[in-house]
CSV table of C-alpha atoms in Angstrom, one decimal:
chain,number,residue,atom,x,y,z
L,91,MET,CA,-9.7,209.1,63.1
L,92,MET,CA,-10.2,212.0,65.5
L,93,ILE,CA,-9.5,211.5,69.2
L,94,GLN,CA,-10.0,214.0,72.0
L,95,GLU,CA,-7.6,213.9,75.0
L,96,GLY,CA,-7.0,216.0,78.0
L,97,ILE,CA,-3.3,215.7,78.5
L,98,VAL,CA,-1.0,214.1,75.9
L,99,ILE,CA,2.6,213.3,76.5
L,100,VAL,CA,4.8,212.9,73.4
L,101,GLY,CA,7.5,210.4,74.1
L,102,GLY,CA,7.6,207.3,76.3
L,103,GLY,CA,11.1,207.6,77.7
L,104,ILE,CA,12.1,208.4,81.2
L,105,ALA,CA,10.7,211.9,81.1
L,106,GLY,CA,7.4,210.9,79.5
L,107,LEU,CA,6.6,207.9,81.7
L,108,ALA,CA,7.7,209.8,84.9
L,109,THR,CA,5.5,212.7,83.9
L,110,ALA,CA,2.5,210.5,83.3
L,111,LEU,CA,3.0,208.8,86.6
L,112,ALA,CA,3.5,212.1,88.5
L,113,LEU,CA,0.2,213.4,87.0
L,114,LYS,CA,-1.5,210.1,88.0
L,115,ARG,CA,-0.3,210.5,91.5
L,116,VAL,CA,-2.1,213.9,91.8
L,117,GLY,CA,-5.3,212.6,90.0
L,118,PHE,CA,-4.8,213.4,86.3
L,119,GLN,CA,-4.7,210.8,83.5
L,120,ALA,CA,-2.4,211.4,80.6
L,121,ARG,CA,-2.0,209.6,77.3
L,122,VAL,CA,1.6,208.8,76.3
L,123,LEU,CA,2.5,208.6,72.6
L,124,GLU,CA,5.5,206.4,72.0
L,125,ARG,CA,6.8,206.1,68.4
L,126,ASN,CA,8.3,202.6,69.0
L,127,PRO,CA,6.3,199.4,69.2
L,128,GLU,CA,7.5,198.8,72.8
L,129,LEU,CA,9.3,200.6,75.6
L,130,ARG,CA,12.5,202.0,74.2
L,131,ALA,CA,15.6,201.4,76.3
L,132,GLY,CA,18.3,203.2,74.4
L,133,GLY,CA,21.4,203.3,76.6
L,134,SER,CA,21.9,200.3,78.8
L,135,ALA,CA,22.4,202.0,82.1
L,136,LEU,CA,22.4,205.4,83.9
L,137,THR,CA,23.5,206.7,87.2
L,138,LEU,CA,20.8,208.0,89.5
L,139,ALA,CA,22.1,210.6,92.1
L,140,PRO,CA,20.2,211.5,95.3
L,141,ASN,CA,18.0,214.1,93.7
L,142,ALA,CA,16.7,211.4,91.3
L,143,TRP,CA,15.9,209.1,94.2
L,144,PHE,CA,14.0,212.0,95.9
L,145,ALA,CA,11.9,212.3,92.8
L,146,LEU,CA,11.4,208.5,92.6
L,147,ARG,CA,10.3,208.6,96.2
L,148,ALA,CA,7.7,211.2,95.3
L,149,LEU,CA,6.6,209.0,92.5
L,150,GLY,CA,6.3,206.0,94.8
L,151,ILE,CA,8.7,203.6,93.1
L,152,ASP,CA,12.1,204.2,94.8
L,153,ASP,CA,11.6,201.1,96.9
L,154,LYS,CA,11.0,199.0,93.8
L,155,LEU,CA,14.5,199.8,92.5
L,156,LYS,CA,16.7,200.4,95.6
L,157,PRO,CA,16.9,196.7,96.6
L,158,LEU,CA,18.2,195.8,93.2
L,159,TYR,CA,21.2,198.1,93.1
L,160,GLN,CA,23.9,198.7,95.7
L,161,PRO,CA,24.9,202.3,96.4
L,162,ILE,CA,28.3,203.4,95.0
L,163,GLN,CA,30.6,204.6,97.7
L,164,GLU,CA,33.6,206.0,95.8
L,165,SER,CA,35.0,207.0,92.5
L,166,LEU,CA,38.7,206.8,91.6
L,167,VAL,CA,40.1,209.1,88.8
L,168,THR,CA,43.5,208.1,87.4
L,169,ASN,CA,45.4,210.5,85.3
L,170,LEU,CA,47.3,208.2,83.0
L,171,ASP,CA,49.6,211.0,81.8
L,172,SER,CA,50.9,211.9,85.3
L,173,GLY,CA,50.0,208.8,87.3
L,174,ALA,CA,48.1,210.8,89.9
L,175,ILE,CA,45.0,209.2,91.4
L,176,GLN,CA,42.1,211.3,92.9
L,177,GLU,CA,39.5,209.7,95.1
L,178,ALA,CA,36.0,211.0,95.6
L,179,LYS,CA,33.6,209.6,98.2
L,180,PHE,CA,29.9,209.3,97.4
L,181,ALA,CA,28.4,209.7,100.8
L,182,GLY,CA,25.0,210.7,99.4
L,183,THR,CA,23.2,213.7,100.8
L,184,LYS,CA,21.8,214.2,104.3
L,185,ASP,CA,18.3,215.4,104.8
L,186,ASN,CA,15.7,214.8,107.5
L,187,ARG,CA,14.9,211.4,106.1
L,188,GLU,CA,17.4,208.8,104.8
L,189,ASN,CA,20.5,208.8,102.8
L,190,ALA,CA,19.5,208.6,99.2
L,191,GLY,CA,22.9,207.5,97.8
L,192,VAL,CA,24.2,207.1,94.2
L,193,ARG,CA,23.3,204.0,92.2
L,194,SER,CA,23.8,202.8,88.6
L,195,VAL,CA,20.6,201.2,87.3
L,196,HIS,CA,19.5,199.5,84.2
L,197,ARG,CA,17.5,202.0,82.0
L,198,LYS,CA,15.1,199.3,81.1
L,199,ALA,CA,14.4,198.5,84.7
L,200,LEU,CA,13.6,202.1,85.4
L,201,LEU,CA,11.3,202.4,82.4
L,202,GLU,CA,9.4,199.2,83.4
L,203,ALA,CA,9.1,200.3,87.0
L,204,LEU,CA,7.5,203.6,85.8
L,205,ALA,CA,5.2,201.8,83.2
L,206,GLU,CA,4.0,199.2,85.7
L,207,GLU,CA,2.3,202.0,87.7
L,208,LEU,CA,0.4,203.4,84.8
L,209,ALA,CA,-3.0,202.1,83.4
L,210,PRO,CA,-2.6,199.4,80.8
L,211,ASP,CA,-3.9,201.7,78.0
L,212,ALA,CA,-1.9,204.8,79.1
L,213,ILE,CA,0.8,204.2,76.5
L,214,ARG,CA,-0.1,204.3,72.9
L,215,PHE,CA,2.7,202.5,71.0
L,216,SER,CA,3.7,202.9,67.4
L,217,SER,CA,2.4,206.5,67.5
L,218,LYS,CA,4.8,208.8,65.6
L,219,LEU,CA,4.1,212.5,65.7
L,220,ILE,CA,4.4,214.1,62.2
L,221,SER,CA,2.9,217.6,62.8
L,222,ILE,CA,1.6,219.8,65.6
L,223,LYS,CA,-0.6,223.0,65.4
L,224,SER,CA,-2.8,225.1,67.6
L,225,GLU,CA,-6.5,225.7,66.8
L,226,THR,CA,-9.2,227.8,68.3
L,227,LEU,CA,-12.6,226.1,68.8
L,228,GLN,CA,-16.0,227.7,68.4
L,229,ASP,CA,-16.2,228.4,72.1
L,230,SER,CA,-13.0,230.4,71.9
L,231,SER,CA,-11.0,227.7,73.7
L,232,LYS,CA,-7.7,226.6,72.3
L,233,VAL,CA,-6.6,223.0,71.6
L,234,THR,CA,-3.4,221.6,70.2
L,235,VAL,CA,-3.9,219.3,67.3
L,236,LEU,CA,-1.4,216.4,66.8
L,237,HIS,CA,-1.2,214.4,63.5
L,238,LEU,CA,0.2,210.9,63.7
L,239,ASP,CA,1.8,208.9,60.9
L,240,ASP,CA,-1.0,206.4,61.0
L,241,GLY,CA,-3.6,209.1,60.1
L,242,THR,CA,-4.8,209.6,63.7
L,243,VAL,CA,-5.6,213.2,64.7
L,244,ILE,CA,-5.6,214.0,68.4
L,245,GLN,CA,-7.0,217.2,69.9
L,246,ALA,CA,-5.5,217.8,73.3
L,247,LYS,CA,-5.9,220.5,75.9
L,248,VAL,CA,-2.3,220.0,77.1
L,249,VAL,CA,0.7,218.6,75.2
L,250,ILE,CA,3.9,217.9,77.0
L,251,GLY,CA,6.9,217.2,74.8
L,252,CYS,CA,9.1,214.5,76.2
L,253,ASP,CA,10.4,213.4,72.8
L,254,GLY,CA,14.1,213.7,73.4
L,255,VAL,CA,17.1,215.7,72.2
L,256,HIS,CA,15.6,216.3,68.7
L,257,SER,CA,12.2,217.2,70.0
L,258,ALA,CA,9.5,218.1,67.5
L,259,VAL,CA,7.6,219.8,70.3
L,260,ALA,CA,10.6,221.9,71.2
L,261,GLN,CA,11.1,222.9,67.6
L,262,TRP,CA,7.4,223.9,67.4
L,263,LEU,CA,7.8,226.1,70.5
L,264,GLY,CA,10.8,227.8,68.8
L,265,LEU,CA,13.6,226.4,71.0
L,266,SER,CA,17.0,226.3,69.3
L,267,GLN,CA,18.5,223.1,67.9
L,268,PRO,CA,21.0,221.3,70.2
L,269,LEU,CA,24.6,222.2,69.7
L,270,ASN,CA,27.4,219.7,69.2
L,271,SER,CA,30.0,219.9,72.1
L,272,GLY,CA,32.7,218.6,69.8
L,273,ARG,CA,32.9,215.4,71.8
L,274,TRP,CA,31.7,211.8,71.1
L,275,ALA,CA,30.9,208.9,73.3
L,276,VAL,CA,31.0,205.2,72.9
L,277,ARG,CA,29.1,203.2,75.6
L,278,GLY,CA,28.4,199.6,76.3
L,279,LEU,CA,27.4,197.1,78.9
L,280,ALA,CA,30.0,194.3,79.8
L,281,VAL,CA,28.5,191.1,81.0
L,282,TYR,CA,30.3,188.4,83.0
L,283,PRO,CA,28.0,185.3,83.4
L,284,GLU,CA,30.3,183.9,86.2
L,285,GLY,CA,30.9,187.3,87.9
L,286,HIS,CA,33.5,190.0,87.3
L,287,GLY,CA,35.0,189.9,90.8
L,288,LEU,CA,35.7,193.7,90.8
L,289,ASP,CA,35.0,196.0,93.7
L,290,HIS,CA,31.7,197.9,93.5
L,291,GLY,CA,32.4,201.5,92.4
L,292,VAL,CA,33.5,203.9,89.6
L,293,LYS,CA,36.9,204.0,88.0
L,294,GLN,CA,37.7,206.7,85.5
L,295,TYR,CA,40.8,207.3,83.4
L,296,LEU,CA,42.1,210.5,81.8
L,297,SER,CA,44.7,210.8,79.0
L,298,GLY,CA,45.0,213.9,76.8
L,299,GLY,CA,41.5,214.8,75.6
L,300,THR,CA,40.0,211.4,76.4
L,301,ARG,CA,38.1,210.2,79.4
L,302,ALA,CA,37.0,206.7,80.0
L,303,GLY,CA,35.2,205.0,82.9
L,304,ALA,CA,33.6,201.8,84.2
L,305,LEU,CA,30.8,201.6,86.7
L,306,THR,CA,29.8,198.3,88.3
L,307,ILE,CA,26.0,197.8,88.2
L,308,ASN,CA,26.0,194.4,90.0
L,309,SER,CA,28.3,191.4,90.4
L,310,LYS,CA,27.9,190.4,86.7
L,311,GLU,CA,27.5,193.7,84.8
L,312,ILE,CA,29.7,196.7,84.3
L,313,TYR,CA,28.6,199.9,82.4
L,314,TRP,CA,31.5,201.5,80.6
L,315,PHE,CA,32.1,204.6,78.4
L,316,VAL,CA,34.8,206.4,76.4
L,317,VAL,CA,34.4,210.1,75.7
L,318,THR,CA,36.7,211.7,73.2
L,319,TYR,CA,37.2,214.6,70.9
L,320,SER,CA,38.1,212.2,68.1
L,321,SER,CA,35.5,211.3,65.6
L,322,LEU,CA,35.6,208.1,63.6
L,323,GLU,CA,37.0,208.3,60.1
L,324,ARG,CA,34.1,206.3,58.8
L,325,ASP,CA,30.6,205.7,60.1
L,326,ILE,CA,30.6,202.3,61.8
L,327,SER,CA,28.1,203.2,64.4
L,328,THR,CA,25.7,200.5,63.1
L,329,ASN,CA,28.5,197.8,63.1
L,330,PRO,CA,29.1,196.7,66.7
L,331,GLU,CA,32.1,194.5,65.9
L,332,LEU,CA,34.0,197.3,64.1
L,333,LEU,CA,32.9,199.8,66.7
L,334,LEU,CA,34.3,197.6,69.5
L,335,GLU,CA,37.5,197.1,67.7
L,336,GLU,CA,38.0,200.9,67.6
L,337,VAL,CA,38.1,201.2,71.3
L,338,PRO,CA,41.5,199.6,72.1
L,339,LYS,CA,42.9,200.4,68.6
L,340,ASN,CA,42.0,204.1,68.5
L,341,LEU,CA,39.6,205.6,71.0
L,342,ALA,CA,41.2,204.2,74.2
L,343,LYS,CA,44.6,203.2,72.9
L,344,GLY,CA,47.0,202.6,75.7
L,345,PHE,CA,44.4,202.6,78.5
L,346,PRO,CA,44.8,200.1,81.4
L,347,SER,CA,44.3,196.4,80.5
L,348,GLN,CA,41.7,196.1,83.3
L,349,PHE,CA,39.5,198.7,81.5
L,350,LEU,CA,40.1,197.2,78.0
L,351,ASN,CA,39.2,193.7,79.4
L,352,VAL,CA,35.9,195.1,80.5
L,353,VAL,CA,35.3,196.4,76.9
L,354,LYS,CA,36.0,192.9,75.6
L,355,HIS,CA,33.1,191.5,77.5
L,356,THR,CA,30.6,193.9,76.0
L,357,ASP,CA,27.2,192.8,74.9
L,358,ARG,CA,27.3,193.9,71.3
L,359,SER,CA,23.6,194.9,71.4
L,360,SER,CA,24.3,197.5,74.1
L,361,LEU,CA,26.9,199.4,72.1
L,362,SER,CA,26.3,203.0,71.0
L,363,TRP,CA,28.3,205.8,69.4
L,364,VAL,CA,26.8,209.3,69.7
L,365,PRO,CA,27.8,212.9,69.6
L,366,LEU,CA,27.4,214.7,72.9
L,367,LEU,CA,24.8,217.5,72.4
L,368,PHE,CA,23.4,220.3,74.5
L,369,ARG,CA,21.1,223.2,74.2
L,370,ALA,CA,22.6,226.7,74.5
L,371,PRO,CA,22.0,227.7,78.2
L,372,TRP,CA,20.8,231.1,77.2
L,373,ASN,CA,18.1,229.6,75.0
L,374,ILE,CA,16.9,227.6,78.0
L,375,ALA,CA,17.0,230.7,80.2
L,376,PHE,CA,15.3,233.0,77.8
L,377,GLY,CA,13.7,230.8,75.2
L,378,ASN,CA,10.0,229.9,74.8
L,379,ALA,CA,9.6,226.7,76.7
L,380,TYR,CA,5.8,226.9,76.8
L,381,SER,CA,3.0,228.3,74.8
L,382,GLY,CA,-0.6,228.1,75.9
L,383,GLY,CA,-1.2,224.4,76.7
L,384,VAL,CA,2.2,223.1,75.3
L,385,THR,CA,5.5,222.7,77.1
L,386,VAL,CA,8.5,220.3,77.2
L,387,ALA,CA,10.4,218.3,79.8
L,388,GLY,CA,13.5,216.2,80.0
L,389,ASP,CA,15.9,216.2,77.0
L,390,ALA,CA,13.3,218.0,75.0
L,391,MET,CA,13.7,221.0,77.2
L,392,HIS,CA,17.3,220.8,78.4
L,393,PRO,CA,19.5,218.3,76.5
L,394,MET,CA,22.9,218.3,78.3
L,395,THR,CA,26.2,216.4,78.1
L,396,PRO,CA,26.5,213.5,80.6
L,397,ASP,CA,29.4,215.0,82.6
L,398,LEU,CA,27.5,215.7,85.8
L,399,GLY,CA,25.3,212.6,85.4
L,400,GLN,CA,22.1,214.7,85.5
L,401,GLY,CA,20.2,214.0,82.3
L,402,GLY,CA,17.9,211.4,83.6
L,403,CYS,CA,17.9,212.8,87.1
L,404,SER,CA,16.7,216.2,86.0
L,405,ALA,CA,14.0,214.6,83.8
L,406,LEU,CA,12.6,212.9,86.9
L,407,GLU,CA,12.7,216.3,88.7
L,408,ASP,CA,10.8,217.9,85.9
L,409,ALA,CA,8.0,215.3,86.2
L,410,VAL,CA,7.5,215.9,89.9
L,411,VAL,CA,7.6,219.7,89.6
L,412,LEU,CA,5.2,219.8,86.6
L,413,ALA,CA,2.6,217.6,88.3
L,414,ARG,CA,2.8,219.6,91.5
L,415,CYS,CA,2.2,222.8,89.5
L,416,VAL,CA,-0.8,221.3,87.8
L,417,SER,CA,-2.2,220.0,91.1
L,418,GLN,CA,-1.8,223.4,92.8
L,419,ALA,CA,-3.3,225.3,89.8
L,420,HIS,CA,-6.3,223.0,89.8
L,421,LEU,CA,-7.5,224.7,93.0
L,422,THR,CA,-8.6,227.7,90.8
L,423,ALA,CA,-10.1,225.6,88.0
L,424,ALA,CA,-13.7,226.5,89.0
L,425,THR,CA,-13.0,230.3,88.5
L,426,ASP,CA,-10.2,230.4,86.0
L,427,ARG,CA,-10.5,228.8,82.6
L,428,HIS,CA,-6.8,229.3,81.9
L,429,TRP,CA,-5.6,227.4,85.0
L,430,LEU,CA,-3.8,224.7,82.9
L,431,GLU,CA,-1.8,227.3,80.9
L,432,LYS,CA,-0.9,229.1,84.1
L,433,ALA,CA,0.3,225.7,85.6
L,434,LEU,CA,2.6,225.2,82.7
L,435,LYS,CA,4.0,228.7,83.0
L,436,ARG,CA,4.6,228.2,86.7
L,437,TYR,CA,6.4,224.9,85.9
L,438,VAL,CA,8.7,226.4,83.3
L,439,GLU,CA,9.5,229.3,85.7
L,440,ALA,CA,10.3,226.9,88.5
L,441,ARG,CA,12.6,224.8,86.3
L,442,ARG,CA,14.2,227.2,83.9
L,443,TRP,CA,17.2,228.5,86.0
L,444,ARG,CA,18.1,225.2,87.7
L,445,VAL,CA,18.3,223.3,84.4
L,446,THR,CA,20.1,226.2,82.7
L,447,TRP,CA,23.0,226.0,85.2
L,448,LEU,CA,22.9,222.2,85.0
L,449,VAL,CA,23.4,222.4,81.2
L,450,ALA,CA,26.2,225.0,81.5
L,451,GLY,CA,27.8,223.1,84.4
L,452,ALA,CA,27.8,219.8,82.6
L,453,TRP,CA,29.4,221.4,79.5
L,454,PHE,CA,32.1,223.0,81.7
L,455,ALA,CA,32.6,219.8,83.7
L,456,GLY,CA,33.3,217.9,80.4
L,457,TRP,CA,35.6,220.6,79.0
L,458,VAL,CA,37.7,220.7,82.2
L,459,GLN,CA,37.8,217.0,82.9
L,460,GLN,CA,39.0,216.3,79.4
L,461,GLY,CA,41.7,219.0,79.6
L,462,GLY,CA,40.1,221.6,77.4
L,463,GLY,CA,40.6,219.4,74.4
L,464,GLY,CA,43.9,217.7,75.4
L,465,GLY,CA,46.2,219.8,73.2
L,466,GLU,CA,49.1,222.0,74.1
L,467,GLU,CA,47.3,225.3,73.6
L,468,TRP,CA,47.4,227.6,76.6
L,469,TRP,CA,43.8,227.0,77.4
L,470,SER,CA,44.2,223.3,77.4
L,471,VAL,CA,47.3,223.5,79.7
L,472,LEU,CA,45.3,225.9,82.0
L,473,ALA,CA,42.3,223.5,82.0
L,474,ARG,CA,44.4,220.5,83.1
L,475,TRP,CA,46.1,222.5,85.8
L,476,PHE,CA,42.8,223.8,87.1
L,477,ARG,CA,41.2,220.3,86.9
L,478,ASP,CA,44.0,218.6,88.9
L,479,ARG,CA,44.5,221.2,91.6
L,480,PHE,CA,41.0,222.7,92.1
L,481,TYR,CA,38.2,221.0,90.1
L,482,TYR,CA,38.5,217.4,91.3
L,483,PRO,CA,39.6,218.1,94.9
L,484,PHE,CA,37.2,221.1,95.7
L,485,ILE,CA,34.8,222.2,93.0
L,486,LEU,CA,33.3,218.9,91.8
L,487,PRO,CA,32.4,217.6,95.3
L,488,ARG,CA,30.7,220.9,96.2
L,489,THR,CA,28.9,221.0,92.8
L,490,ARG,CA,27.5,217.6,93.5
L,491,ASN,CA,26.3,218.5,96.9
L,492,LEU,CA,24.5,221.6,95.5
L,493,ILE,CA,22.8,219.4,92.8
L,494,TRP,CA,21.9,216.5,95.1
L,495,ARG,CA,20.4,218.4,98.0
L,496,ASP,CA,16.7,217.8,98.7
L,497,SER,CA,15.3,221.3,98.7
L,498,GLY,CA,11.8,220.2,99.4
L,499,ASP,CA,10.7,220.8,95.8
L,500,LEU,CA,10.4,217.1,94.9
L,501,ILE,CA,7.2,216.5,96.8
L,502,LEU,CA,3.8,216.1,95.1
L,503,SER,CA,0.8,217.8,96.4
L,504,ASP,CA,-2.1,215.7,97.8
L,505,LYS,CA,-4.2,214.0,95.2
L,506,ARG,CA,-7.2,216.1,94.0
L,507,ASP,CA,-10.7,215.2,95.0
């Protein structure tokens, strides 16, 4: 079956749905291809910083989520090796509107809030992309042809790859494969039906080359993680019971009982064990992130480690900036047949350097916070010294402020006529 579409978005995660909604807000309809039979909610929760809330405000859904989640006011970092405790305040960011704040939200709630704003048929589920190629039509115009696993063939004027870390669209564009940071993360959602009774906030713990943390989402749920340089001796990632046993026995051995008690309350279905991947910053800065009517957004463009909490936030930024570029370029549509390609080029140029330094900054933040690997090599000793005396007290707060600021970029142009 052959289908012709204007704009096709590959992937129905945060980046894909946000991009579809942003385009809708400026008057363009997009078809989202999602390989799963329903909305995928991999990862139980994520933290949305002020820049993400600015993007959600531009998309018109921030007020749907803010009442459900209380802002986080502070983060406590405890060095278990030295006993030192560092406190960081999350005061949000000041602009000429309101304080956006930092909130941990359910990933599924964010996806549903985005999907609810789209047309009922905007998302095509069970649509797995198996190949992509460019073709020139008889009128000399170019289209991108997508072949799906069910035999469907789609001709699209524009294809936006939002298909995650291992993006087929990014590979087609020639972007490099993500690199392994050498670190792994186990994550889960602890559920307390009667309430956990803990203060709302973030608590992190450092020991050697391991970092763990717990973030309260509401009065009954806590999102937790352990990031380590240790890999499991055997693959038990698909066995939640064995994976959960590894946390107190190996991955977070000797960590505070309060944290390990949170782990005990984990909903087994929320557990995940994944390597922390990132794309080489120089490949983002100088690689080919667009070609004709094809580009990428979110993790497909800039996979990063979670150490600055900007993976989902930057994907929301991408959506707003891309839609704004398309809207602005449409003003020349009557006289320029290549206006869409120019819009994608402008989008990539607008995003390239910001996400490059986010990826590099996230990798550096992870390396420093986990003591350069936690060993006794000179670089590890230097990393811990730098972390405790300079990074946490001075550099991290200023880095957050730079990231979180509302520069005015996250505003959509008026809807086209």
